CSV table of C-alpha atoms and ligand atoms in Angstrom, one decimal:
chain,number,residue,atom,x,y,z
A,5,MET,CA,10.6,25.3,-30.5
A,6,SER,CA,8.1,22.7,-32.3
A,7,ALA,CA,5.3,21.6,-28.9
A,8,PRO,CA,7.1,17.8,-29.0
A,9,ASP,CA,10.3,19.0,-28.5
A,10,LEU,CA,9.3,20.6,-24.7
A,11,TYR,CA,8.8,17.7,-23.2
A,12,GLY,CA,11.2,14.4,-23.0
A,13,THR,CA,9.7,11.0,-22.7
A,14,PRO,CA,7.8,10.4,-19.4
A,15,GLN,CA,9.0,7.7,-17.4
A,16,VAL,CA,7.1,5.3,-14.9
A,17,MET,CA,9.1,5.6,-11.9
A,18,VAL,CA,10.2,2.3,-10.3
A,19,PHE,CA,8.0,3.5,-6.9
A,20,LYS,CA,6.1,5.9,-5.8
A,21,ASP,CA,7.6,9.3,-6.0
A,22,GLY,CA,10.6,8.4,-7.8
A,23,LYS,CA,11.6,6.6,-4.2
A,24,VAL,CA,14.5,3.9,-4.0
A,25,GLY,CA,13.2,1.3,-2.2
A,26,ALA,CA,9.6,0.4,-0.6
A,27,PHE,CA,9.2,-1.0,2.5
A,28,SER,CA,5.9,-2.7,4.7
A,29,MET,CA,5.5,-3.3,8.0
A,30,GLN,CA,3.0,-6.2,8.6
A,31,PHE,CA,1.0,-6.4,12.2
A,32,ASP,CA,-0.6,-9.9,12.8
A,33,ASP,CA,-3.7,-10.8,15.4
A,34,SER,CA,-5.1,-6.9,16.2
A,35,MET,CA,-2.3,-7.3,19.3
A,36,GLU,CA,-3.4,-5.4,21.9
A,37,THR,CA,0.3,-4.2,22.4
A,38,GLN,CA,0.0,-2.5,18.7
A,39,ALA,CA,-2.9,-0.6,19.4
A,40,GLU,CA,-1.0,1.0,22.9
A,41,PHE,CA,2.6,1.0,21.7
A,42,ALA,CA,3.1,0.6,17.9
A,43,ILE,CA,0.4,3.5,16.3
A,44,PRO,CA,0.9,5.8,17.9
A,45,HIS,CA,4.7,5.3,17.4
A,46,MET,CA,3.4,5.6,13.5
A,47,ASN,CA,1.4,8.5,14.1
A,48,GLU,CA,3.8,10.2,15.2
A,49,ARG,CA,6.2,10.0,12.6
A,50,GLY,CA,3.8,9.6,9.6
A,51,LEU,CA,4.7,5.4,9.4
A,52,VAL,CA,1.6,3.7,7.8
A,53,GLY,CA,1.3,-0.1,8.2
A,54,THR,CA,-0.5,-2.7,7.5
A,55,PHE,CA,-3.4,-4.5,10.3
A,56,PHE,CA,-3.8,-8.5,9.9
A,57,VAL,CA,-7.1,-8.1,12.0
A,58,ASN,CA,-9.3,-10.8,13.8
A,59,PRO,CA,-12.6,-8.8,14.6
A,60,ASP,CA,-14.1,-11.4,16.2
A,61,LYS,CA,-12.1,-11.7,18.9
A,62,ASP,CA,-11.6,-10.2,22.2
A,63,ARG,CA,-8.4,-8.3,21.1
A,64,TYR,CA,-10.0,-6.2,18.6
A,65,ARG,CA,-13.2,-5.3,19.8
A,66,THR,CA,-10.3,-4.0,23.3
A,67,HIS,CA,-9.1,-1.0,20.8
A,68,ARG,CA,-12.3,-1.1,18.8
A,69,GLU,CA,-11.9,2.6,17.7
A,70,THR,CA,-8.0,2.1,17.1
A,71,TRP,CA,-8.4,-0.8,14.9
A,72,GLU,CA,-12.1,1.9,13.2
A,73,VAL,CA,-11.4,5.0,13.8
A,74,ILE,CA,-7.6,5.7,13.6
A,75,CYS,CA,-6.0,3.2,11.7
A,76,PRO,CA,-8.6,5.0,8.6
A,77,ARG,CA,-8.3,8.1,9.5
A,78,PHE,CA,-4.3,7.7,9.7
A,79,GLY,CA,-3.9,5.7,6.4
A,80,HIS,CA,-2.8,1.8,7.9
A,81,GLU,CA,-4.1,-0.5,5.6
A,82,LEU,CA,-6.1,-3.6,7.5
A,83,GLY,CA,-5.2,-6.7,6.1
A,84,ASN,CA,-8.3,-9.8,6.2
A,85,HIS,CA,-6.5,-12.4,9.0
A,86,THR,CA,-10.3,-14.0,8.9
A,87,MET,CA,-12.8,-13.3,12.2
A,88,ARG,CA,-11.5,-15.3,14.7
A,89,HIS,CA,-7.8,-16.6,13.6
A,90,GLU,CA,-9.6,-20.5,13.8
A,91,GLY,CA,-9.2,-21.8,10.7
A,92,ALA,CA,-13.1,-23.4,9.4
A,93,LYS,CA,-14.7,-26.8,9.3
A,94,ASP,CA,-15.9,-26.8,6.5
A,95,TYR,CA,-16.2,-24.5,3.3
A,96,GLU,CA,-20.1,-22.3,4.4
A,97,GLU,CA,-17.4,-21.7,8.4
A,98,ALA,CA,-14.7,-20.4,5.4
A,99,ASP,CA,-16.6,-19.1,3.4
A,100,HIS,CA,-18.2,-16.8,7.0
A,101,GLU,CA,-15.0,-16.7,8.6
A,102,ILE,CA,-12.6,-14.6,5.4
A,103,GLY,CA,-15.9,-12.9,3.9
A,104,GLU,CA,-16.8,-11.3,7.1
A,105,CYS,CA,-13.7,-10.4,7.7
A,106,ALA,CA,-13.6,-8.8,4.1
A,107,ARG,CA,-17.6,-7.1,4.3
A,108,HIS,CA,-16.7,-5.4,7.7
A,109,ILE,CA,-12.9,-4.1,6.3
A,110,TRP,CA,-14.5,-2.7,3.1
A,111,LYS,CA,-16.9,-0.7,5.5
A,112,LEU,CA,-14.8,1.1,7.2
A,113,TYR,CA,-12.6,2.1,4.1
A,114,PRO,CA,-15.7,2.9,2.1
A,115,ASN,CA,-13.4,4.7,-1.4
A,116,ARG,CA,-10.7,2.5,-1.1
A,117,SER,CA,-10.2,-0.4,-3.7
A,118,LYS,CA,-11.3,-4.0,-2.5
A,119,LEU,CA,-8.4,-5.8,-2.8
A,120,ARG,CA,-6.4,-6.5,0.2
A,121,PRO,CA,-4.1,-9.2,2.0
A,122,PHE,CA,-4.4,-11.9,3.5
A,123,MET,CA,-3.2,-14.2,5.7
A,124,ARG,CA,-5.2,-16.9,6.9
A,125,GLY,CA,-3.5,-17.8,10.3
A,126,GLY,CA,-0.6,-20.1,11.5
A,127,GLY,CA,-1.7,-22.9,13.2
A,128,THR,CA,-4.8,-22.9,12.7
A,129,THR,CA,-6.9,-26.3,10.1
A,130,TRP,CA,-9.0,-25.2,7.6
A,131,ASN,CA,-11.2,-28.3,5.9
A,132,THR,CA,-11.1,-26.7,2.9
A,133,SER,CA,-9.1,-27.8,-1.0
A,134,ARG,CA,-7.0,-25.7,-2.4
A,135,GLU,CA,-9.3,-24.7,-5.0
A,136,GLN,CA,-12.0,-24.0,-2.3
A,137,MET,CA,-9.5,-21.3,-1.0
A,138,GLN,CA,-8.8,-20.0,-4.2
A,139,GLU,CA,-12.2,-19.3,-5.0
A,140,LEU,CA,-12.7,-17.6,-1.7
A,141,MET,CA,-9.6,-15.3,-2.4
A,142,GLN,CA,-11.4,-14.5,-5.7
A,143,LYS,CA,-15.1,-14.2,-4.4
A,144,TYR,CA,-13.5,-11.8,-1.9
A,145,PHE,CA,-10.4,-9.8,-3.9
A,146,LEU,CA,-7.7,-11.3,-1.6
A,147,PHE,CA,-4.1,-11.6,-2.4
A,148,ARG,CA,-1.2,-13.5,-0.6
A,149,ALA,CA,1.7,-11.0,-0.2
A,150,PRO,CA,5.2,-11.6,-1.2
A,151,ARG,CA,7.1,-13.3,1.8
A,152,ARG,CA,7.9,-11.9,4.8
A,153,VAL,CA,11.3,-10.8,7.4
A,154,GLY,CA,9.7,-11.7,11.2
A,155,ILE,CA,11.1,-9.0,13.4
A,156,SER,CA,11.3,-9.8,16.8
A,157,ASP,CA,13.8,-9.8,19.9
A,158,GLY,CA,13.8,-13.8,19.7
A,159,ASN,CA,14.7,-14.1,16.4
A,160,ASP,CA,16.8,-11.1,15.8
A,161,THR,CA,18.4,-8.8,18.2
A,162,GLY,CA,20.9,-7.1,15.7
A,163,ASP,CA,19.6,-3.7,14.0
A,164,PRO,CA,16.0,-3.2,14.1
A,165,ALA,CA,16.7,-0.6,10.9
A,166,ALA,CA,18.7,-4.2,8.7
A,167,PHE,CA,15.9,-5.3,6.1
A,168,ALA,CA,15.0,-1.1,6.0
A,169,LYS,CA,18.3,-0.2,4.8
A,170,GLU,CA,18.1,-3.9,2.6
A,171,ALA,CA,15.3,-2.2,0.5
A,172,LEU,CA,17.2,0.7,-0.2
A,173,GLU,CA,21.2,-0.1,-0.9
A,174,GLU,CA,18.7,-3.2,-2.7
A,175,GLY,CA,16.2,-0.3,-4.9
A,176,LYS,CA,13.6,-3.6,-3.6
A,177,TRP,CA,10.3,-3.9,-1.8
A,178,VAL,CA,11.0,-5.6,1.5
A,179,LEU,CA,8.5,-6.6,3.7
A,180,VAL,CA,9.0,-7.3,8.0
A,181,GLY,CA,5.8,-8.8,10.0
A,182,PHE,CA,5.7,-8.1,13.6
A,183,HIS,CA,3.5,-9.5,16.5
A,184,GLY,CA,3.8,-7.9,19.6
A,185,VAL,CA,5.7,-4.9,20.1
A,186,GLY,CA,6.4,-4.3,23.8
A,187,GLY,CA,4.9,-6.7,25.3
A,188,GLN,CA,3.0,-10.1,24.6
A,189,TRP,CA,3.4,-13.2,22.0
A,190,ILE,CA,6.8,-13.2,19.5
A,191,SER,CA,7.6,-9.6,20.9
A,192,CYS,CA,9.9,-6.9,19.8
A,193,SER,CA,11.1,-4.6,22.1
A,194,GLU,CA,9.3,-1.0,22.3
A,195,GLU,CA,13.1,0.4,22.3
A,196,ARG,CA,14.2,-1.3,18.3
A,197,PHE,CA,10.9,-0.7,17.8
A,198,VAL,CA,11.5,3.2,17.6
A,199,LYS,CA,14.8,2.8,16.4
A,200,LEU,CA,13.1,1.2,13.3
A,201,CYS,CA,10.7,4.6,13.1
A,202,ASP,CA,13.2,6.3,13.1
A,203,TYR,CA,15.0,4.6,10.9
A,204,LEU,CA,12.5,5.7,8.6
A,205,ALA,CA,11.3,8.7,9.4
A,206,ALA,CA,14.9,10.0,9.2
A,207,ASN,CA,14.9,7.8,5.2
A,208,LYS,CA,11.2,9.0,4.3
A,209,ASP,CA,13.3,10.7,1.2
A,210,GLU,CA,14.4,8.0,-0.3
A,211,LEU,CA,12.8,4.6,1.4
A,212,TRP,CA,8.7,4.3,0.2
A,213,VAL,CA,7.1,3.1,3.8
A,214,GLY,CA,3.9,1.5,2.1
A,215,THR,CA,0.9,-0.6,3.0
A,216,THR,CA,0.6,-3.5,1.3
A,217,GLY,CA,-2.2,-3.0,-0.8
A,218,ASP,CA,-0.4,0.4,-1.7
A,219,VAL,CA,2.6,-0.9,-2.9
A,220,TYR,CA,1.2,-4.6,-3.8
A,221,ARG,CA,-1.1,-2.2,-6.5
A,222,TYR,CA,1.9,0.0,-7.3
A,223,VAL,CA,3.8,-3.0,-8.2
A,224,GLN,CA,1.6,-4.9,-10.4
A,225,GLU,CA,0.6,-1.9,-12.6
A,226,ARG,CA,3.9,-0.8,-13.0
A,227,ASP,CA,4.9,-4.2,-14.5
A,228,ALA,CA,1.5,-4.4,-16.2
A,229,VAL,CA,2.0,-1.3,-17.8
A,230,SER,CA,1.8,-1.0,-22.2
A,231,LYS,CA,2.2,2.5,-22.6
A,232,VAL,CA,2.7,5.9,-21.8
A,233,ALA,CA,1.3,8.9,-23.8
A,234,LEU,CA,2.0,12.5,-23.6
A,235,THR,CA,-0.3,13.8,-26.2
A,236,ASP,CA,-1.8,17.5,-27.0
A,237,ALA,CA,0.7,19.2,-26.3
A,238,THR,CA,1.2,23.0,-25.7
A,239,ASP,CA,4.2,25.2,-23.9
A,240,THR,CA,1.4,25.3,-20.9
A,241,GLY,CA,1.1,22.2,-20.8
A,242,PHE,CA,-0.3,18.5,-22.0
A,243,LYS,CA,-2.5,15.3,-21.0
A,244,LEU,CA,-1.2,12.0,-20.3
A,245,ALA,CA,-2.5,9.0,-20.0
A,246,ILE,CA,-1.2,5.4,-18.8
A,247,GLU,CA,-2.3,2.4,-20.4
A,248,CYS,CA,-1.8,-0.8,-18.4
A,249,ASP,CA,-1.9,-4.9,-19.4
A,250,GLU,CA,-5.2,-6.2,-17.8
A,251,SER,CA,-4.4,-9.5,-18.8
A,252,LYS,CA,-1.4,-9.1,-16.9
A,253,VAL,CA,-2.3,-8.9,-13.5
A,254,ASP,CA,-5.9,-10.7,-11.7
A,255,THR,CA,-8.5,-8.6,-12.2
A,256,TYR,CA,-11.3,-11.0,-10.0
A,257,GLY,CA,-13.5,-10.5,-13.2
A,258,ALA,CA,-13.8,-6.5,-12.0
A,259,PRO,CA,-13.0,-3.4,-13.7
A,260,PHE,CA,-8.9,-3.2,-13.3
A,261,ALA,CA,-9.4,0.4,-12.3
A,262,GLU,CA,-11.3,-0.7,-9.7
A,263,LEU,CA,-9.4,-2.8,-7.7
A,264,TYR,CA,-6.4,-1.2,-9.3
A,265,ASP,CA,-6.3,2.1,-7.8
A,266,GLN,CA,-2.9,3.5,-7.1
A,267,PRO,CA,-1.3,6.4,-8.9
A,268,LEU,CA,1.6,5.4,-10.2
A,269,THR,CA,4.2,8.2,-10.2
A,270,VAL,CA,5.4,10.0,-13.7
A,271,SER,CA,8.6,11.6,-14.3
A,272,VAL,CA,8.6,13.9,-17.5
A,273,ARG,CA,11.2,16.6,-18.3
A,274,VAL,CA,9.8,20.0,-19.1
A,275,PRO,CA,11.1,23.5,-20.4
A,276,GLU,CA,13.5,25.1,-17.4
A,277,SER,CA,11.0,28.2,-16.5
A,278,TRP,CA,8.6,25.5,-15.7
A,279,ARG,CA,8.3,25.8,-11.5
A,280,ARG,CA,4.7,25.3,-10.4
A,281,PHE,CA,1.9,23.1,-12.0
A,282,CYS,CA,-1.4,21.0,-11.3
A,283,VAL,CA,-3.2,18.1,-12.7
A,284,GLU,CA,-6.2,17.2,-12.7
A,285,GLN,CA,-7.6,14.0,-13.6
A,286,ASP,CA,-10.6,11.6,-12.7
A,287,GLY,CA,-11.8,15.3,-10.4
A,288,GLU,CA,-9.0,15.9,-8.5
A,289,ALA,CA,-6.4,18.3,-9.0
A,290,GLU,CA,-3.1,18.4,-7.7
A,291,THR,CA,-0.4,21.0,-7.4
A,292,TYR,CA,3.7,20.3,-7.2
A,293,GLU,CA,6.3,22.1,-8.0
A,294,THR,CA,9.6,21.1,-10.7
A,295,ILE,CA,12.5,19.4,-9.2
A,296,GLU,CA,16.0,19.4,-11.2
A,297,VAL,CA,17.4,16.1,-12.6
A,298,ASP,CA,20.6,15.3,-13.8
A,299,GLY,CA,20.2,19.8,-14.6
A,300,GLU,CA,17.2,19.3,-16.4
A,301,ARG,CA,13.8,20.4,-14.9
A,302,HIS,CA,11.0,17.4,-14.8
A,303,ALA,CA,7.7,17.5,-13.9
A,304,ARG,CA,7.2,14.8,-11.4
A,305,PHE,CA,3.3,13.3,-10.4
A,306,ASP,CA,1.0,10.6,-9.9
A,307,VAL,CA,-1.1,9.2,-12.1
A,308,ARG,CA,-3.9,6.4,-12.2
A,309,PRO,CA,-3.7,3.5,-15.1
A,310,ASN,CA,-7.1,2.6,-17.0
A,311,VAL,CA,-9.1,6.0,-17.2
A,312,ASP,CA,-9.0,8.9,-18.5
A,313,ALA,CA,-5.8,11.7,-19.5
A,314,ALA,CA,-4.8,13.6,-16.8
A,315,LEU,CA,-4.3,16.5,-17.8
A,316,VAL,CA,-0.6,18.4,-16.6
A,317,ARG,CA,-0.8,23.3,-17.0
A,318,LEU,CA,1.5,25.2,-15.8
A,319,VAL,CA,0.5,27.0,-13.6
A,320,GLY,CA,1.3,30.5,-13.4
A,321,PRO,CA,3.6,32.5,-10.4
A,322,ASP,CA,1.0,34.8,-9.2
B,28,LIG,ZN1,-1.9,-14.6,13.6
């Protein structure tokens, strides 16, 4: 068999790790009940979410350690909800409210993309034009996430996992939003929240529970893929590079790979004898096990687009 025949055509998976759907949980206003109830329940189950915080609010300061230490450590994302959730009387104040919040969050995630979700806060007044707001979003690498469904006991008392099931059944990305969890305003009861978390934990293999930023980057990159190249094939490995068309995403005038750093999952058919393999890219290495897909052996692994090719090597049984 010649080397090219050893491998199938590489496919970029619709969602990370080949999962069927994606689900993102958002939490607004850095509320105490989120720090006290929601985050511990999520951490216990290895679930992550996006917390839209207001760093210049007392309710933020009460749980500073949760937002600034626990959230980054457990893989949660902080989203920009402005410093005080009070709008702005002019452009200068808007720049402060949004810019300070952005800088505050960037400092807590020194190794992550600066691209962050943004919500300017319900019920606030901004004396800024649409163009000025657009300018600030560009300046601070902010994006507006797709529409979400609010979950609270007031608007929905049905199955709290219904939206997660929809993501799985329809193979799409569903976003939900919370305010209070087990108390405070627009609250969802703790029991219902736990029920949702249990459902998500039980369906982890099929449903990607990702932060808004991670799923957003994945989807943006995935939809911009212009080329997937498998080269340098030998019977013990190959190189794989993914190219995205930069004109299809908003790069905010920054280098593509600086903002779009979410790896894409690729699946490639490999020889039947392959079991373990190693993927090296950008100075990092990860070892994976091959899987069986429709009676064929596949290597499924993560590759960052628009950086140097990943090096995939068969690892001996040792
Ligand atoms: Zn809010």
